C-alpha cells in the first residue's frame, strides 16, 4: 500500500466498498462528476413538482388531493436533501439555482412534457416514479456517502409515489370506458418519454464507463432501461392496458423483452431545451425565485442577527470568566 499513488488508494477504497466522505481526498474529476449528477438530480426533483403541481387544485377527490399534495411536497424535500449533498462537495446552492434558472443546468427530460388529463397523474406515478426507483435504488449504494444516504429516504418515498400512481391507473382502468380510454391515452403519451429517462444508449453515454468504475453508477443506462421494461409489461397487462410499442416481444433466449427503437432525436431535442414545456418550466422557476426572494432575504437577515447575538453572548461569557 505504501507506494500507491493517491489516485490508486482512492480507487482501492472504492473497490473495497468503503464510502468516500466529504473531507476525504478525491480526484477533481470525481468531485465534478458528482456535482454534475447530484445537482441535475436535485433540479429534476424541483422541476418535477411542476407537471403534477398543475393538478393539485383539480384532483377529483379530497383523498386524491391529499396524496398528490404529499407526493409533490416529497419531491421538494428530495431536492433539498440533494442540494445539501451537492454542497458537501464545495458548491454553493445559490450558484446551482442560478444555473437552473438561467437555463445552463440540465434536468430530467421527462419533466418537459405536459400533463393534459388527471390520468397523467396516474401515469407519472406509475411510470416516471417507477423508472426513478429502478434508477435510484442502486444509487443507495453509490460510493459517495452523502449521496448514498440521501437516496435511502428518497427511494422509500418514491415507492409510495409509484403505488399512488398505479392505484389511480387501476381505478381508471376499472372505471367507465371513457376513464379507461383516458388511462390508455396517458400511457401512450408517457411510455416513450419514461424509457428515455434512463439516458442515452450505452454506446452514446459519455459518462457511464467512468461513473461505473467509480461506483457512482452501478448499472448502465441500457441495463436499467431493460429492467424497467421487463418489470412494467405485466403491470400494464394487469391494468388491461397496452404498451404503445408494436415491437415489444418476449425474447426467450435473452429472458427479457425486446422493444422498439427509441426516438433519440426527440430525446436530444428535449435535452437541448426544445421540448414541449422546457421554456414554461424555466419560466416557472424564475418566477418562483423572484417571488421567493423576500423570504430568503428575511431568513438570511434573521440568521445574521442570531449569529451576532450568539457572538455577543460568547464575548460576554469570556469576559466574565477572565
Ligand atoms: N434528461 O453519459 P450520460 C425523479 C444527459 S427525478 C436530461 O448517460 P450520466 C422524479 C446527461 O446529464 C429524475 N439529460 O450521463 C422527480 C449528460 O449530459 P452532461 C432524475 C439527460 O450522468 C419528481 C448526457 O446526457 N433522476 O425521478 O452518466 C417526480 C450524457 O448522458 C438525461 C436522476 O437524476 C435525461 N433523461 O447518466 C417524479 C438520477 N439522461 O451532464 C420523479 C440520477 C442523460 O454531460 N442521475 N442526460 O451535460 C443518473 O442516474 C444519471 O445522471 C443519468 C444519466 C442516468 C440520468
Short mmCIF file of C-alpha atoms and ligand atoms in Angstrom, two decimals:
data_model
loop_
_atom_site.label_atom_id
_atom_site.label_comp_id
_atom_site.label_asym_id
_atom_site.label_seq_id
_atom_site.Cartn_x
_atom_site.Cartn_y
_atom_site.Cartn_z
CA UNK A 1 0.00 0.00 0.00
CA UNK A 2 2.90 2.33 0.87
CA UNK A 3 3.90 3.05 -2.75
CA UNK A 4 0.40 3.54 -4.11
CA UNK A 5 -0.44 6.96 -5.53
CA UNK A 6 -3.33 8.99 -4.08
CA UNK A 7 -5.43 8.05 -7.11
CA UNK A 8 -4.68 4.33 -6.67
CA UNK A 9 -5.50 4.46 -2.96
CA UNK A 10 -8.75 6.21 -3.78
CA UNK A 11 -9.71 3.53 -6.33
CA UNK A 12 -8.73 0.79 -3.85
CA UNK A 13 -11.14 2.28 -1.31
CA UNK A 14 -13.91 2.33 -3.93
CA UNK A 15 -13.15 -1.27 -4.92
CA UNK A 16 -13.31 -2.30 -1.25
CA UNK A 17 -16.77 -0.65 -0.96
CA UNK A 18 -15.52 1.95 1.53
CA UNK A 19 -17.61 5.10 1.25
CA UNK A 20 -15.96 8.36 0.26
CA UNK A 21 -16.84 11.15 2.68
CA UNK A 22 -16.72 14.93 2.10
CA UNK A 23 -13.37 15.53 3.82
CA UNK A 24 -11.62 12.57 2.16
CA UNK A 25 -9.24 13.20 -0.71
CA UNK A 26 -10.91 12.64 -4.08
CA UNK A 27 -9.88 13.24 -7.69
CA UNK A 28 -11.18 16.53 -9.03
CA UNK A 29 -13.00 14.71 -11.85
CA UNK A 30 -14.86 12.51 -9.29
CA UNK A 31 -15.95 15.63 -7.40
CA UNK A 32 -17.08 17.33 -10.62
CA UNK A 33 -18.98 14.26 -11.82
CA UNK A 34 -20.82 14.06 -8.53
CA UNK A 35 -21.67 17.77 -8.52
CA UNK A 36 -22.99 17.40 -12.07
CA UNK A 37 -25.11 14.34 -11.37
CA UNK A 38 -26.39 15.33 -7.92
CA UNK A 39 -27.27 18.88 -8.97
CA UNK A 40 -29.03 17.65 -12.14
CA UNK A 41 -30.89 15.20 -9.94
CA UNK A 42 -31.86 17.95 -7.46
CA UNK A 43 -33.05 20.19 -10.29
CA UNK A 44 -35.12 17.30 -11.68
CA UNK A 45 -36.89 16.91 -8.35
CA UNK A 46 -37.67 20.63 -8.17
CA UNK A 47 -38.78 20.96 -11.80
CA UNK A 48 -40.59 17.64 -11.37
CA UNK A 49 -43.01 19.33 -8.97
CA UNK A 50 -44.44 21.45 -11.78
CA UNK A 51 -46.25 18.96 -14.05
CA UNK A 52 -48.03 17.37 -11.08
CA UNK A 53 -48.47 20.59 -9.13
CA UNK A 54 -50.59 21.62 -12.10
CA UNK A 55 -53.26 19.10 -10.99
CA UNK A 56 -53.38 19.58 -7.20
CA UNK A 57 -56.27 22.04 -7.39
CA UNK A 58 -58.13 19.80 -9.87
CA UNK A 59 -57.77 16.43 -8.10
CA UNK A 60 -61.09 14.55 -8.31
CA UNK A 61 -61.50 14.00 -4.53
CA UNK A 62 -60.07 15.14 -1.20
CA UNK A 63 -58.30 11.77 -0.81
CA UNK A 64 -56.60 12.12 -4.21
CA UNK A 65 -55.69 15.70 -3.43
CA UNK A 66 -54.05 14.80 -0.11
CA UNK A 67 -51.98 12.04 -1.72
CA UNK A 68 -50.88 14.20 -4.66
CA UNK A 69 -50.05 17.13 -2.39
CA UNK A 70 -47.93 14.86 -0.18
CA UNK A 71 -46.13 13.47 -3.24
CA UNK A 72 -45.31 16.89 -4.64
CA UNK A 73 -44.08 18.04 -1.23
CA UNK A 74 -41.88 14.94 -1.06
CA UNK A 75 -40.24 15.96 -4.36
CA UNK A 76 -39.39 19.35 -2.83
CA UNK A 77 -37.82 17.51 0.11
CA UNK A 78 -35.79 15.32 -2.27
CA UNK A 79 -34.49 18.44 -3.97
CA UNK A 80 -33.41 19.85 -0.63
CA UNK A 81 -31.55 16.71 0.52
CA UNK A 82 -29.83 16.57 -2.86
CA UNK A 83 -28.77 20.24 -2.88
CA UNK A 84 -27.36 19.62 0.63
CA UNK A 85 -25.48 16.55 -0.63
CA UNK A 86 -24.07 18.63 -3.51
CA UNK A 87 -22.99 21.36 -1.07
CA UNK A 88 -20.80 18.84 0.79
CA UNK A 89 -18.66 18.86 -2.38
CA UNK A 90 -17.91 22.55 -2.04
CA UNK A 91 -20.51 24.18 -4.29
CA UNK A 92 -22.94 26.87 -3.30
CA UNK A 93 -26.67 26.16 -3.59
CA UNK A 94 -27.32 29.70 -4.85
CA UNK A 95 -24.93 29.10 -7.77
CA UNK A 96 -26.64 25.80 -8.62
CA UNK A 97 -30.03 27.50 -8.55
CA UNK A 98 -28.70 30.28 -10.73
CA UNK A 99 -27.55 27.69 -13.30
CA UNK A 100 -31.07 26.24 -13.31
CA UNK A 101 -32.98 29.48 -13.79
CA UNK A 102 -30.60 30.73 -16.47
CA UNK A 103 -31.15 27.51 -18.43
CA UNK A 104 -27.50 26.43 -18.09
CA UNK A 105 -28.15 23.33 -15.98
CA UNK A 106 -29.71 20.12 -17.19
CA UNK A 107 -32.62 18.33 -15.52
CA UNK A 108 -34.52 15.20 -16.50
CA UNK A 109 -36.06 15.28 -19.98
CA UNK A 110 -39.28 13.74 -18.67
CA UNK A 111 -40.50 16.92 -16.98
CA UNK A 112 -40.69 18.81 -20.25
CA UNK A 113 -43.88 17.04 -21.30
CA UNK A 114 -47.33 18.47 -20.49
CA UNK A 115 -49.88 16.94 -18.10
CA UNK A 116 -53.11 17.06 -20.08
CA UNK A 117 -55.57 14.99 -18.02
CA UNK A 118 -55.98 13.59 -14.50
CA UNK A 119 -54.85 10.19 -15.84
CA UNK A 120 -51.41 11.74 -16.32
CA UNK A 121 -51.10 11.78 -12.50
CA UNK A 122 -51.55 8.01 -12.60
CA UNK A 123 -49.12 7.50 -15.48
CA UNK A 124 -46.44 9.72 -13.91
CA UNK A 125 -46.64 7.98 -10.53
CA UNK A 126 -46.61 4.53 -12.10
CA UNK A 127 -44.07 5.05 -14.88
CA UNK A 128 -41.94 8.08 -14.00
CA UNK A 129 -41.59 7.21 -10.33
CA UNK A 130 -41.28 3.55 -11.31
CA UNK A 131 -38.37 4.43 -13.60
CA UNK A 132 -36.94 6.66 -10.87
CA UNK A 133 -36.97 3.74 -8.40
CA UNK A 134 -35.22 1.47 -10.90
CA UNK A 135 -32.53 4.10 -11.45
CA UNK A 136 -32.23 5.31 -7.86
CA UNK A 137 -32.24 2.16 -5.72
CA UNK A 138 -28.69 1.34 -6.95
CA UNK A 139 -27.70 4.92 -6.05
CA UNK A 140 -28.27 3.99 -2.37
CA UNK A 141 -25.00 2.05 -2.84
CA UNK A 142 -23.21 4.94 -4.55
CA UNK A 143 -19.59 5.32 -3.45
CA UNK A 144 -20.14 8.88 -2.18
CA UNK A 145 -21.57 8.67 1.36
CA UNK A 146 -23.83 11.77 1.50
CA UNK A 147 -25.48 10.96 -1.87
CA UNK A 148 -25.97 7.30 -0.97
CA UNK A 149 -27.55 8.16 2.39
CA UNK A 150 -29.86 10.81 0.88
CA UNK A 151 -31.07 8.25 -1.64
CA UNK A 152 -32.30 5.81 1.03
CA UNK A 153 -35.10 8.10 2.12
CA UNK A 154 -35.78 9.31 -1.42
CA UNK A 155 -36.33 5.73 -2.58
CA UNK A 156 -38.72 4.94 0.28
CA UNK A 157 -40.82 7.92 -0.71
CA UNK A 158 -40.64 7.08 -4.43
CA UNK A 159 -42.20 3.69 -3.62
CA UNK A 160 -45.23 5.40 -2.12
CA UNK A 161 -45.41 7.65 -5.20
CA UNK A 162 -45.33 4.70 -7.54
CA UNK A 163 -48.14 2.99 -5.61
CA UNK A 164 -50.35 6.09 -5.62
CA UNK A 165 -49.87 6.40 -9.39
CA UNK A 166 -50.60 2.74 -10.05
CA UNK A 167 -53.72 2.93 -7.89
CA UNK A 168 -55.02 5.87 -9.95
CA UNK A 169 -54.40 3.79 -13.11
CA UNK A 170 -56.24 0.81 -11.55
CA UNK A 171 -59.25 2.93 -10.69
CA UNK A 172 -59.41 4.46 -14.17
CA UNK A 173 -58.80 1.14 -15.94
CA UNK A 174 -61.64 -0.49 -14.00
CA UNK A 175 -63.93 2.51 -14.46
CA UNK A 176 -66.13 3.67 -17.34
CA UNK A 177 -64.97 3.16 -20.95
CA UNK A 178 -64.12 6.89 -21.02
CA UNK A 179 -61.95 6.56 -17.93
CA UNK A 180 -60.17 3.51 -19.33
CA UNK A 181 -59.56 5.40 -22.59
CA UNK A 182 -58.09 8.27 -20.58
CA UNK A 183 -55.70 5.87 -18.82
CA UNK A 184 -54.66 4.34 -22.16
CA UNK A 185 -54.10 7.78 -23.68
CA UNK A 186 -51.88 8.80 -20.73
CA UNK A 187 -49.90 5.56 -21.08
CA UNK A 188 -49.49 6.20 -24.81
CA UNK A 189 -48.04 9.65 -24.18
CA UNK A 190 -45.81 8.81 -21.17
CA UNK A 191 -44.38 5.43 -22.15
CA UNK A 192 -41.62 6.53 -24.53
CA UNK A 193 -40.54 9.60 -22.56
CA UNK A 194 -40.34 7.34 -19.46
CA UNK A 195 -37.96 4.89 -21.06
CA UNK A 196 -35.90 7.82 -22.36
CA UNK A 197 -35.42 8.96 -18.74
CA UNK A 198 -32.66 6.36 -18.31
CA UNK A 199 -30.48 8.43 -20.61
CA UNK A 200 -28.72 7.76 -23.93
CA UNK A 201 -27.93 4.22 -25.00
CA UNK A 202 -24.70 2.82 -23.57
CA UNK A 203 -22.88 3.47 -26.85
CA UNK A 204 -23.68 7.19 -26.57
CA UNK A 205 -23.39 7.62 -22.79
CA UNK A 206 -20.28 9.74 -22.31
CA UNK A 207 -20.06 9.38 -18.52
CA UNK A 208 -21.20 5.81 -17.79
CA UNK A 209 -17.90 3.92 -18.00
CA UNK A 210 -16.05 6.23 -15.60
CA UNK A 211 -19.05 6.61 -13.28
CA UNK A 212 -19.37 2.83 -13.08
CA UNK A 213 -15.64 2.42 -12.36
CA UNK A 214 -16.09 4.93 -9.52
CA UNK A 215 -19.24 3.08 -8.38
CA UNK A 216 -21.32 6.22 -8.64
CA UNK A 217 -23.46 4.29 -11.13
CA UNK A 218 -23.84 0.55 -10.54
CA UNK A 219 -25.60 -0.29 -13.80
CA UNK A 220 -25.54 1.18 -17.28
CA UNK A 221 -28.43 3.19 -18.75
CA UNK A 222 -29.46 0.33 -21.06
CA UNK A 223 -29.33 -2.27 -18.27
CA UNK A 224 -31.69 -0.21 -16.11
CA UNK A 225 -33.98 0.59 -19.05
CA UNK A 226 -34.28 -3.13 -19.83
CA UNK A 227 -35.09 -3.97 -16.20
CA UNK A 228 -37.78 -1.29 -16.20
CA UNK A 229 -39.39 -2.60 -19.39
CA UNK A 230 -39.29 -6.18 -18.06
CA UNK A 231 -40.93 -5.14 -14.79
CA UNK A 232 -43.59 -2.94 -16.37
CA UNK A 233 -45.06 -5.22 -19.05
CA UNK A 234 -47.00 -7.41 -16.60
CA UNK A 235 -48.15 -4.33 -14.67
CA UNK A 236 -49.70 -2.96 -17.87
CA UNK A 237 -51.29 -6.35 -18.59
CA UNK A 238 -52.85 -6.39 -15.10
CA UNK A 239 -54.39 -2.99 -15.82
CA UNK A 240 -55.75 -4.29 -19.14
CA UNK A 241 -53.79 -1.56 -20.96
CA UNK A 242 -51.49 -1.86 -23.97
CA UNK A 243 -47.96 -0.52 -24.09
CA UNK A 244 -47.65 1.60 -27.27
CA UNK A 245 -44.90 -0.46 -28.88
CA UNK A 246 -45.73 -2.93 -31.65
CA UNK A 247 -42.20 -4.38 -31.44
CA UNK A 248 -42.48 -5.32 -27.76
CA UNK A 249 -41.99 -9.07 -27.60
CA UNK A 250 -40.70 -11.62 -25.08
CA UNK A 251 -37.27 -12.93 -26.09
CA UNK A 252 -36.93 -16.44 -24.71
CA UNK A 253 -33.21 -16.58 -25.34
CA UNK A 254 -32.42 -13.35 -23.51
CA UNK A 255 -35.08 -13.87 -20.82
CA UNK A 256 -36.13 -10.25 -21.43
CA UNK A 257 -38.47 -8.21 -23.60
CA UNK A 258 -37.27 -6.84 -26.92
CA UNK A 259 -38.65 -3.39 -27.53
CA UNK A 260 -38.90 -0.89 -30.39
CA UNK A 261 -36.41 1.78 -31.39
CA UNK A 262 -36.26 4.88 -29.19
CA UNK A 263 -36.58 8.21 -30.98
CA UNK A 264 -33.23 9.66 -29.92
CA UNK A 265 -33.78 12.79 -32.00
CA UNK A 266 -36.77 13.57 -29.79
CA UNK A 267 -34.71 12.85 -26.65
CA UNK A 268 -31.81 15.15 -27.58
CA UNK A 269 -34.19 17.82 -28.78
CA UNK A 270 -35.85 17.85 -25.34
CA UNK A 271 -32.48 17.72 -23.53
CA UNK A 272 -31.28 20.70 -25.56
CA UNK A 273 -34.21 22.81 -24.40
CA UNK A 274 -36.69 22.38 -27.23
CA UNK A 275 -39.25 20.02 -25.70
CA UNK A 276 -42.94 20.94 -25.42
CA UNK A 277 -42.59 22.59 -21.98
CA UNK A 278 -38.88 23.47 -21.46
CA UNK A 279 -39.42 27.23 -21.66
CA UNK A 280 -42.52 27.12 -19.49
CA UNK A 281 -40.69 25.12 -16.80
CA UNK A 282 -37.73 27.51 -16.61
CA UNK A 283 -40.09 30.49 -16.56
CA UNK A 284 -42.00 28.97 -13.63
CA UNK A 285 -38.73 28.55 -11.68
CA UNK A 286 -37.63 32.09 -12.49
CA UNK A 287 -40.95 33.39 -11.20
CA UNK A 288 -40.67 31.28 -8.03
CA UNK A 289 -37.14 32.63 -7.40
CA UNK A 290 -38.33 36.18 -7.91
CA UNK A 291 -41.40 35.79 -5.69
CA UNK A 292 -39.46 33.95 -3.00
CA UNK A 293 -36.63 36.48 -2.81
CA UNK A 294 -38.04 38.31 0.18
CA UNK A 295 -38.37 35.05 2.16
CA UNK A 296 -34.70 34.23 1.54
CA UNK A 297 -33.63 37.75 2.44
CA UNK A 298 -35.68 37.66 5.65
CA UNK A 299 -34.24 34.25 6.59
CA UNK A 300 -30.69 35.43 5.91
CA UNK A 301 -31.23 38.62 7.93
CA UNK A 302 -32.58 36.56 10.83
CA UNK A 303 -29.64 34.15 10.65
CA UNK A 304 -27.21 37.08 10.68
CA UNK A 305 -28.95 38.67 13.68
CA UNK A 306 -28.83 35.35 15.56
CA UNK A 307 -25.15 34.88 14.74
CA UNK A 308 -24.32 38.36 16.07
CA UNK A 309 -26.33 37.79 19.28
CA UNK A 310 -24.58 34.48 19.92
CA UNK A 311 -21.21 36.08 19.34
CA UNK A 312 -22.09 38.82 21.84
CA UNK A 313 -23.08 36.24 24.47
CA UNK A 314 -19.83 34.35 23.90
CA UNK A 315 -17.76 37.54 24.29
CA UNK A 316 -19.63 38.44 27.49
CA UNK A 317 -19.10 34.93 28.92
CA UNK A 318 -15.40 35.03 28.03
CA UNK A 319 -15.10 38.44 29.73
CA UNK A 320 -16.86 37.11 32.88
CA UNK A 321 -14.59 34.04 33.01
CA UNK A 322 -11.44 36.15 32.65
N1 LIG B 1 -32.63 14.05 -19.27
O1 LIG B 1 -23.37 9.99 -20.09
P1 LIG B 1 -24.78 10.03 -19.65
C1 LIG B 1 -37.35 11.85 -10.45
C2 LIG B 1 -27.60 13.90 -20.11
S1 LIG B 1 -36.01 12.81 -10.76
C3 LIG B 1 -31.77 15.08 -19.46
O2 LIG B 1 -25.54 8.76 -19.68
P2 LIG B 1 -24.89 10.11 -16.76
C4 LIG B 1 -38.66 12.39 -10.11
C5 LIG B 1 -26.53 13.75 -19.04
O3 LIG B 1 -26.78 14.64 -17.98
C6 LIG B 1 -35.28 12.04 -12.18
N2 LIG B 1 -30.44 14.89 -19.66
O4 LIG B 1 -24.88 10.74 -18.22
C7 LIG B 1 -38.80 13.71 -9.70
C8 LIG B 1 -25.28 14.06 -19.82
O5 LIG B 1 -25.18 15.48 -20.03
P3 LIG B 1 -23.95 16.37 -19.40
C9 LIG B 1 -33.85 12.36 -12.34
C10 LIG B 1 -30.00 13.62 -19.63
O6 LIG B 1 -24.94 11.23 -15.79
C11 LIG B 1 -40.09 14.23 -9.48
C12 LIG B 1 -25.57 13.47 -21.18
O7 LIG B 1 -26.99 13.38 -21.27
N3 LIG B 1 -33.04 11.27 -11.89
O8 LIG B 1 -37.16 10.74 -10.65
O9 LIG B 1 -23.82 9.10 -16.61
C13 LIG B 1 -41.21 13.44 -9.67
C14 LIG B 1 -24.94 12.10 -21.36
O10 LIG B 1 -25.58 11.12 -20.54
C15 LIG B 1 -30.84 12.53 -19.40
C16 LIG B 1 -31.73 11.42 -11.69
O11 LIG B 1 -31.20 12.50 -11.89
C17 LIG B 1 -32.21 12.77 -19.23
N4 LIG B 1 -33.12 11.80 -19.04
O12 LIG B 1 -26.30 9.30 -16.70
C18 LIG B 1 -41.05 12.11 -10.05
C19 LIG B 1 -30.99 10.21 -11.18
N5 LIG B 1 -30.10 11.40 -19.44
O13 LIG B 1 -24.13 16.37 -17.91
C20 LIG B 1 -39.79 11.59 -10.28
C21 LIG B 1 -29.53 10.42 -11.05
C22 LIG B 1 -28.84 11.77 -19.68
O14 LIG B 1 -22.69 15.72 -19.83
N6 LIG B 1 -28.87 10.55 -12.32
N7 LIG B 1 -28.77 13.10 -19.81
O15 LIG B 1 -24.17 17.74 -19.97
C23 LIG B 1 -28.44 9.49 -13.04
O16 LIG B 1 -28.63 8.35 -12.71
C24 LIG B 1 -27.64 9.80 -14.29
O17 LIG B 1 -27.20 11.14 -14.23
C25 LIG B 1 -28.43 9.55 -15.62
C26 LIG B 1 -27.52 9.98 -16.78
C27 LIG B 1 -28.77 8.09 -15.75
C28 LIG B 1 -29.70 10.39 -15.66
#
